[in-house]
CSV table of C-alpha atoms in Angstrom, one decimal:
chain,number,residue,atom,x,y,z
A,1,MET,CA,1.1,30.0,6.4
A,2,ARG,CA,2.3,30.6,2.9
A,3,THR,CA,5.4,31.9,4.3
A,4,LEU,CA,5.8,28.8,6.0
A,5,LEU,CA,5.3,26.8,3.4
A,6,THR,CA,7.5,28.5,1.1
A,7,SER,CA,10.1,28.1,3.7
A,8,LEU,CA,9.6,24.7,3.7
A,9,PHE,CA,9.8,24.8,0.0
A,10,LEU,CA,13.0,26.0,0.0
A,11,ALA,CA,14.3,24.2,2.6
A,12,GLY,CA,13.4,21.1,0.5
A,13,LEU,CA,15.4,22.2,-2.2
A,14,LEU,CA,18.3,22.6,0.1
A,15,LEU,CA,18.2,19.0,1.1
A,16,VAL,CA,20.0,16.4,-0.9
A,17,THR,CA,17.6,14.6,-3.1
A,18,ARG,CA,18.9,11.1,-4.3
A,19,THR,CA,17.3,9.7,-7.5
A,20,GLY,CA,17.6,6.3,-8.9
A,21,VAL,CA,16.8,4.7,-12.1
A,22,ALA,CA,16.6,0.9,-12.5
A,23,ASP,CA,14.6,0.6,-15.5
A,24,PRO,CA,11.5,0.3,-15.8
A,25,VAL,CA,11.2,2.4,-12.1
A,26,LYS,CA,12.4,5.6,-11.3
A,27,LEU,CA,12.9,6.3,-7.5
A,28,LYS,CA,13.3,9.5,-6.0
A,29,LEU,CA,14.4,9.7,-2.3
A,30,THR,CA,14.0,13.1,-0.5
A,31,PRO,CA,15.0,12.9,3.6
A,32,ARG,CA,13.1,15.5,5.2
A,33,THR,CA,14.5,17.4,8.6
A,34,PRO,CA,12.6,17.2,11.6
A,35,GLU,CA,11.7,20.8,11.5
A,36,GLN,CA,10.4,20.7,8.0
A,37,MET,CA,8.1,17.8,9.1
A,38,SER,CA,7.1,19.5,12.5
A,39,ALA,CA,6.3,22.9,10.8
A,40,PHE,CA,4.0,21.1,8.0
A,41,TYR,CA,2.0,19.2,10.4
A,42,GLU,CA,2.0,22.1,12.9
A,43,ALA,CA,0.6,24.3,10.1
A,44,ARG,CA,-2.2,21.8,9.9
A,45,GLY,CA,-3.3,22.0,13.5
A,46,PHE,CA,-1.9,18.5,14.6
A,47,PRO,CA,-1.7,18.1,18.3
A,48,PRO,CA,1.5,18.7,20.1
A,49,GLN,CA,2.0,15.2,21.2
A,50,MET,CA,1.7,13.9,17.7
A,51,ILE,CA,4.0,16.5,16.4
A,52,GLU,CA,6.5,15.4,19.3
A,53,LEU,CA,6.4,11.9,18.5
A,54,LEU,CA,6.7,12.5,14.7
A,55,SER,CA,9.9,14.8,15.3
A,56,HIS,CA,11.8,12.0,16.7
A,57,GLN,CA,11.5,10.0,13.5
A,58,CYS,CA,13.5,9.8,10.0
A,59,PHE,CA,11.3,11.2,7.4
A,60,ILE,CA,12.0,10.2,3.6
A,61,THR,CA,9.7,11.4,1.0
A,62,VAL,CA,9.7,8.9,-1.7
A,63,GLY,CA,8.6,9.5,-5.3
A,64,ILE,CA,8.1,6.2,-7.6
A,65,HIS,CA,7.5,6.8,-11.5
A,66,ASN,CA,6.8,3.5,-13.5
A,67,THR,CA,8.9,4.7,-16.6
A,68,GLY,CA,8.3,1.0,-18.1
A,69,LYS,CA,5.4,-0.3,-20.3
A,70,ASP,CA,4.2,-2.9,-17.9
A,71,ILE,CA,2.3,-2.9,-14.4
A,72,ILE,CA,5.0,-2.7,-11.3
A,73,TRP,CA,3.9,-3.4,-8.0
A,74,LEU,CA,4.8,-1.7,-5.0
A,75,ASP,CA,4.7,-3.8,-1.8
A,76,LEU,CA,6.5,-2.2,1.2
A,77,ALA,CA,6.9,-5.4,2.8
A,78,ASN,CA,9.5,-6.4,0.2
A,79,TRP,CA,11.6,-3.3,1.3
A,80,ARG,CA,14.3,-3.4,3.7
A,81,PHE,CA,16.3,-0.7,5.3
A,82,THR,CA,19.7,-1.6,7.0
A,83,THR,CA,22.2,0.4,8.7
A,84,ALA,CA,25.9,0.3,8.1
A,85,ASP,CA,26.4,-2.5,10.7
A,86,GLY,CA,23.8,-4.5,8.7
A,87,LYS,CA,21.2,-4.4,11.4
A,88,GLN,CA,17.6,-4.1,9.8
A,89,LEU,CA,15.5,-0.8,10.5
A,90,HIS,CA,12.1,-1.7,11.3
A,91,ARG,CA,9.8,0.6,9.5
A,92,PRO,CA,6.0,0.9,11.3
A,93,HIS,CA,3.4,-0.1,8.9
A,94,ARG,CA,0.7,2.6,8.5
A,95,ASP,CA,-1.7,0.4,10.8
A,96,ASP,CA,0.9,0.6,13.8
A,97,TRP,CA,0.5,4.6,13.4
A,98,LYS,CA,-3.1,4.4,13.2
A,99,GLN,CA,-3.0,2.4,16.4
A,100,LYS,CA,-0.9,5.2,18.3
A,101,TRP,CA,-3.1,8.1,17.1
A,102,GLN,CA,-6.4,6.4,18.1
A,103,ALA,CA,-4.7,5.3,21.7
A,104,MET,CA,-3.8,9.2,21.7
A,105,GLY,CA,-7.5,10.1,20.4
A,106,VAL,CA,-5.9,12.2,17.8
A,107,PRO,CA,-8.9,14.0,15.7
A,108,LEU,CA,-10.2,11.8,12.7
A,109,ALA,CA,-9.2,14.6,10.3
A,110,LYS,CA,-5.7,14.7,11.4
A,111,GLN,CA,-5.3,10.7,11.3
A,112,SER,CA,-6.5,11.1,7.8
A,113,THR,CA,-4.2,13.7,6.5
A,114,PHE,CA,-1.3,11.7,8.1
A,115,ARG,CA,-2.5,8.6,6.4
A,116,TRP,CA,-2.7,10.5,2.7
A,117,THR,CA,0.9,11.7,3.5
A,118,LEU,CA,2.3,8.4,3.8
A,119,LEU,CA,3.4,6.0,1.0
A,120,PRO,CA,0.9,3.2,0.5
A,121,GLU,CA,2.1,0.1,1.8
A,122,ALA,CA,0.9,-1.7,-1.9
A,123,LEU,CA,-0.1,-0.2,-5.3
A,124,ASP,CA,0.0,-1.5,-8.7
A,125,TYR,CA,1.7,1.7,-10.6
A,126,GLN,CA,0.3,1.5,-14.4
A,127,PRO,CA,2.7,2.5,-17.1
A,128,ASP,CA,3.9,6.3,-16.6
A,129,GLU,CA,1.9,6.5,-13.2
A,130,ALA,CA,3.8,8.6,-10.6
A,131,GLU,CA,2.8,8.3,-7.0
A,132,GLY,CA,4.5,9.2,-3.9
A,133,GLY,CA,4.4,9.6,-0.2
A,134,ASN,CA,6.5,9.8,3.5
A,135,ILE,CA,8.3,6.7,4.6
A,136,ILE,CA,8.9,6.7,8.5
A,137,LEU,CA,12.2,5.0,10.1
A,138,PRO,CA,13.6,5.3,13.4
A,139,ARG,CA,16.1,8.1,13.4
A,140,VAL,CA,19.6,6.8,13.1
A,141,LYS,CA,22.8,8.5,12.6
A,142,GLY,CA,24.7,6.6,9.7
A,143,PRO,CA,24.1,5.8,6.5
A,144,ILE,CA,21.2,3.5,5.6
A,145,THR,CA,20.7,1.2,2.5
A,146,LEU,CA,17.3,0.4,1.0
A,147,TYR,CA,16.9,-2.8,-0.8
A,148,ALA,CA,13.4,-2.6,-2.5
A,149,GLU,CA,11.8,-5.1,-4.9
A,150,PHE,CA,9.0,-4.6,-7.2
A,151,ALA,CA,7.0,-7.5,-8.9
A,152,SER,CA,6.0,-6.7,-12.7
A,153,GLY,CA,3.5,-7.7,-15.0
A,154,ALA,CA,-0.3,-7.7,-14.9
A,155,ASP,CA,-0.2,-11.4,-13.2
A,156,LYS,CA,3.2,-10.3,-11.1
A,157,ARG,CA,4.8,-12.8,-13.0
A,158,GLY,CA,7.1,-10.4,-15.1
A,159,PRO,CA,11.0,-9.9,-14.1
A,160,LEU,CA,11.6,-8.9,-10.4
A,161,ILE,CA,12.7,-5.2,-10.3
A,162,LYS,CA,15.4,-4.8,-7.7
A,163,VAL,CA,16.9,-1.4,-6.6
A,164,ILE,CA,19.3,-0.8,-4.2
A,165,HIS,CA,20.2,2.7,-2.6
A,166,LYS,CA,23.1,3.0,-0.7
A,167,ASN,CA,24.1,6.0,1.7
A,168,LEU,CA,20.8,7.0,2.2
A,169,ARG,CA,20.9,9.5,5.5
A,170,CYS,CA,18.1,10.9,8.0
A,171,ALA,CA,18.0,14.8,7.5
A,172,GLU,CA,19.1,16.8,10.3
A,173,ASN,CA,18.0,20.0,11.4
A,174,PRO,CA,20.4,22.9,10.2
A,175,GLU,CA,22.8,23.9,13.1
B,1,MET,CA,-12.7,-16.5,-53.2
B,2,THR,CA,-13.5,-19.9,-52.2
B,3,CYS,CA,-16.4,-21.0,-49.9
B,4,ARG,CA,-14.0,-22.2,-47.5
B,5,SER,CA,-12.7,-18.7,-46.9
B,6,LEU,CA,-16.1,-17.4,-45.9
B,7,PRO,CA,-16.0,-19.1,-42.0
B,8,LEU,CA,-12.3,-17.5,-41.8
B,9,LEU,CA,-13.6,-14.0,-43.0
B,10,ALA,CA,-16.8,-14.3,-40.8
B,11,VAL,CA,-14.1,-15.0,-38.0
B,12,LEU,CA,-12.2,-11.8,-38.9
B,13,PHE,CA,-15.4,-9.7,-39.1
B,14,ALA,CA,-16.3,-11.0,-35.5
B,15,LEU,CA,-12.9,-10.3,-34.0
B,16,LEU,CA,-13.0,-6.6,-35.7
B,17,VAL,CA,-16.4,-5.9,-34.2
B,18,GLY,CA,-15.4,-7.5,-31.0
B,19,ALA,CA,-12.1,-5.1,-31.0
B,20,THR,CA,-14.4,-2.2,-31.1
B,21,PRO,CA,-14.4,-1.4,-27.1
B,22,LEU,CA,-10.7,-1.9,-27.1
B,23,SER,CA,-10.5,0.5,-29.9
B,24,ALA,CA,-12.3,3.0,-27.8
B,25,ASP,CA,-10.0,2.2,-24.8
B,26,ASN,CA,-7.0,3.4,-27.0
B,27,ALA,CA,-8.9,6.7,-27.4
B,28,LEU,CA,-8.5,7.4,-23.6
B,29,PRO,CA,-6.6,10.5,-23.0
B,30,LYS,CA,-3.2,9.5,-21.2
B,31,GLY,CA,-3.6,8.9,-17.7
B,32,LEU,CA,-7.4,7.7,-17.5
B,33,ARG,CA,-8.5,4.0,-17.3
B,34,ASN,CA,-11.2,2.0,-17.3
B,35,TYR,CA,-12.3,1.4,-13.8
B,36,THR,CA,-13.8,-2.2,-13.0
B,37,PRO,CA,-17.3,-0.8,-12.9
B,38,GLY,CA,-19.2,-0.7,-9.3
B,39,PRO,CA,-21.3,1.8,-7.7
B,40,ALA,CA,-19.9,5.1,-6.5
B,41,PRO,CA,-20.0,5.2,-2.5
B,42,ASN,CA,-22.6,7.9,-2.0
B,43,PHE,CA,-21.9,11.0,0.2
B,44,ARG,CA,-23.4,14.0,1.3
B,45,LEU,CA,-21.4,16.6,2.1
B,46,THR,CA,-21.6,20.6,2.2
B,47,ASP,CA,-19.3,23.1,0.3
B,48,ILE,CA,-17.4,26.2,1.8
B,49,ASP,CA,-20.6,27.9,1.4
B,50,GLY,CA,-22.5,25.8,3.5
B,51,GLU,CA,-24.5,24.2,0.4
B,52,SER,CA,-25.3,20.5,0.7
B,53,PHE,CA,-24.3,18.1,-2.1
B,54,ASN,CA,-25.6,14.6,-2.3
B,55,LEU,CA,-24.1,12.4,-5.1
B,56,LYS,CA,-27.1,10.4,-5.6
B,57,ASP,CA,-28.8,13.7,-6.7
B,58,ALA,CA,-26.7,13.9,-9.6
B,59,ARG,CA,-27.9,10.7,-11.1
B,60,GLY,CA,-28.8,11.2,-14.9
B,61,GLY,CA,-25.7,13.2,-15.7
B,62,TRP,CA,-21.9,12.2,-15.4
B,63,VAL,CA,-20.2,13.4,-12.5
B,64,PHE,CA,-16.3,14.4,-12.1
B,65,VAL,CA,-15.6,13.6,-8.9
B,66,HIS,CA,-12.0,15.1,-7.5
B,67,PHE,CA,-10.5,14.5,-4.1
B,68,TRP,CA,-7.6,16.9,-3.5
B,69,ALA,CA,-5.8,18.4,-0.4
B,70,SER,CA,-3.9,22.0,0.0
B,71,TRP,CA,-0.7,20.3,1.1
B,72,CYS,CA,-0.5,18.1,-2.0
B,73,GLY,CA,1.9,19.3,-4.7
B,74,PRO,CA,0.4,17.8,-7.7
B,75,CYS,CA,-3.3,19.0,-6.4
B,76,ARG,CA,-2.1,22.7,-6.7
B,77,LYS,CA,-0.5,22.1,-10.1
B,78,GLU,CA,-3.6,20.5,-11.3
B,79,MET,CA,-6.3,22.9,-9.6
B,80,PRO,CA,-5.9,25.6,-12.3
B,81,ALA,CA,-6.5,23.2,-15.2
B,82,VAL,CA,-9.5,21.8,-13.4
B,83,GLU,CA,-10.9,25.5,-13.0
B,84,ARG,CA,-10.3,25.9,-16.8
B,85,MET,CA,-12.2,22.7,-17.9
B,86,THR,CA,-15.1,23.8,-15.7
B,87,THR,CA,-15.6,26.9,-17.6
B,88,LEU,CA,-15.3,25.2,-20.7
B,89,LEU,CA,-17.5,22.3,-20.1
B,90,ALA,CA,-20.1,24.8,-18.6
B,91,ASP,CA,-22.5,24.0,-21.5
B,92,ASP,CA,-22.0,20.4,-21.1
B,93,ALA,CA,-23.7,17.9,-19.1
B,94,VAL,CA,-20.8,17.0,-16.4
B,95,THR,CA,-21.2,18.0,-13.2
B,96,VAL,CA,-17.6,18.9,-11.4
B,97,VAL,CA,-17.4,18.1,-8.0
B,98,LEU,CA,-14.4,18.9,-5.7
B,99,VAL,CA,-13.8,17.0,-2.5
B,100,ASN,CA,-11.2,18.5,-0.2
B,101,THR,CA,-10.0,15.6,2.0
B,102,ALA,CA,-9.7,16.5,6.1
B,103,GLU,CA,-9.3,20.3,5.9
B,104,ASP,CA,-10.9,23.2,7.3
B,105,GLU,CA,-12.8,25.7,5.4
B,106,ASP,CA,-10.1,28.7,6.1
B,107,THR,CA,-7.7,26.3,4.6
B,108,VAL,CA,-9.8,25.4,1.7
B,109,PHE,CA,-11.1,29.0,1.1
B,110,THR,CA,-7.4,30.6,1.1
B,111,PHE,CA,-6.1,27.8,-1.2
B,112,LEU,CA,-8.9,28.2,-3.6
B,113,ALA,CA,-8.9,31.8,-3.8
B,114,GLY,CA,-5.1,31.7,-4.3
B,115,VAL,CA,-5.2,29.0,-7.1
B,116,ALA,CA,-8.6,28.7,-8.5
B,117,PRO,CA,-10.7,31.5,-7.3
B,118,GLU,CA,-14.0,30.5,-9.2
B,119,MET,CA,-14.0,27.0,-7.8
B,120,ASN,CA,-15.9,25.9,-5.0
B,121,SER,CA,-15.3,22.4,-2.9
B,122,LEU,CA,-17.0,20.1,-0.7
B,123,LEU,CA,-15.6,19.5,2.9
B,124,ASP,CA,-14.9,15.8,3.6
B,125,ARG,CA,-14.2,17.3,7.0
B,126,ASP,CA,-12.8,13.8,8.7
B,127,GLY,CA,-11.7,12.1,5.8
B,128,SER,CA,-14.1,9.5,5.9
B,129,VAL,CA,-15.5,9.9,2.4
B,130,THR,CA,-12.3,10.0,0.9
B,131,GLU,CA,-11.6,6.7,2.7
B,132,ALA,CA,-14.6,4.9,1.3
B,133,TRP,CA,-13.5,6.0,-2.4
B,134,GLN,CA,-9.8,4.5,-1.5
B,135,PRO,CA,-8.1,6.8,-4.1
B,136,ARG,CA,-4.7,5.5,-5.1
B,137,GLY,CA,-3.2,8.9,-3.9
B,138,LEU,CA,-4.1,12.5,-4.2
B,139,PRO,CA,-5.3,14.0,-6.3
B,140,ALA,CA,-7.7,11.3,-7.5
B,141,THR,CA,-10.3,11.8,-10.0
B,142,TYR,CA,-13.3,9.5,-10.9
B,143,LEU,CA,-16.0,9.7,-13.6
B,144,VAL,CA,-19.4,8.5,-12.3
B,145,ASP,CA,-21.6,7.8,-15.1
B,146,PRO,CA,-25.4,8.7,-15.1
B,147,GLN,CA,-26.4,5.4,-13.5
B,148,GLY,CA,-24.0,6.0,-10.4
B,149,ILE,CA,-21.4,3.7,-11.6
B,150,ILE,CA,-17.8,4.6,-11.5
B,151,ARG,CA,-16.5,4.1,-15.1
B,152,TYR,CA,-13.1,5.8,-15.3
B,153,GLN,CA,-10.4,6.9,-13.1
B,154,ALA,CA,-7.5,9.2,-13.6
B,155,LEU,CA,-4.2,8.4,-12.7
B,156,GLY,CA,-2.6,11.6,-10.3
B,157,GLY,CA,-2.9,15.1,-12.1
B,158,ARG,CA,-4.0,15.6,-15.4
B,159,PRO,CA,-4.4,18.6,-17.7
B,160,TRP,CA,-8.1,18.6,-17.9
B,161,ASP,CA,-8.1,21.8,-19.8
B,162,GLN,CA,-6.5,20.3,-22.9
B,163,PRO,CA,-8.5,19.5,-26.2
B,164,LEU,CA,-8.0,15.8,-25.7
B,165,TYR,CA,-9.6,15.7,-22.4
B,166,LEU,CA,-12.5,18.0,-23.1
B,167,ASP,CA,-13.2,16.3,-26.0
B,168,PHE,CA,-13.3,12.9,-23.9
B,169,LEU,CA,-15.5,14.5,-21.6
B,170,ARG,CA,-17.9,16.0,-24.2
B,171,ASN,CA,-18.4,13.0,-25.8
B,172,LEU,CA,-19.2,10.7,-22.9
B,173,PRO,CA,-22.2,8.6,-23.7
B,174,ARG,CA,-25.3,9.7,-22.3
């Protein structure tokens, strides 16, 4: 398993990682290949039908670091992903996944691990706090643009922080 | 000094005294924050040796509750510091409790053997205990006071073996 994890790590390094800074938030987006994600879940004993379903998705690991001095608020309801032709990509909510896994009879431990690998739907980021996780989108060929908004301030009435990431792409397996 | 200044001085004094807890907050090591006090959700779990632990039984002393998983990069980075901290706090009244989230014994055993061989961990086999605590992410650390109330929360991984953190843990009010 260690060899597998090392391979995953190295494969991750080879992928293009995109970092955007819109003070006071640092956003790091790392697309993962289907092979990477399948290997990750296989190594943890996930059921084949769960892995099969996930292998057709577009995984992007998101790292968010609050580099400012005030609280910032992640709320994925305020994130939009669009394709080159302006079509909005629907990002399934974590509850949607939960329903799928329950319907498949996936063991609770695997459901739990899956949930913890996801980016939270909502979280207050304290100054200097960094948390991350995966976002799962439908797999598309072309570029994706992310429009993300974060509220700021303890009462969410601070300046609205807007981040735009262009040319994000789902990672493909190596030829 | 006139008599009229005295009430003002009294107000200033009261403000300074009232500011004492704030000063204590400022002394929190980086990444630790006060937690809106609330009872720690109880759990009874077994560790990789099959030994049972009930959080309630640890009342009377502070408990360092640490949630982790082997697949989590920051957990891997933090665990050696947790191990050193545990050794350095051996004579202090802080119980260190590791809770692995939803992994099996073999995975936990292999991970700890390579990263922190002196540590043992409780196994939250189906992840339900972790879910009840609702951490912000993994790793997640909480400090539970002798009455069973969560008082502090750490944001992400922390260098627990550093003097600032050790001093803070050693000086927790009994």
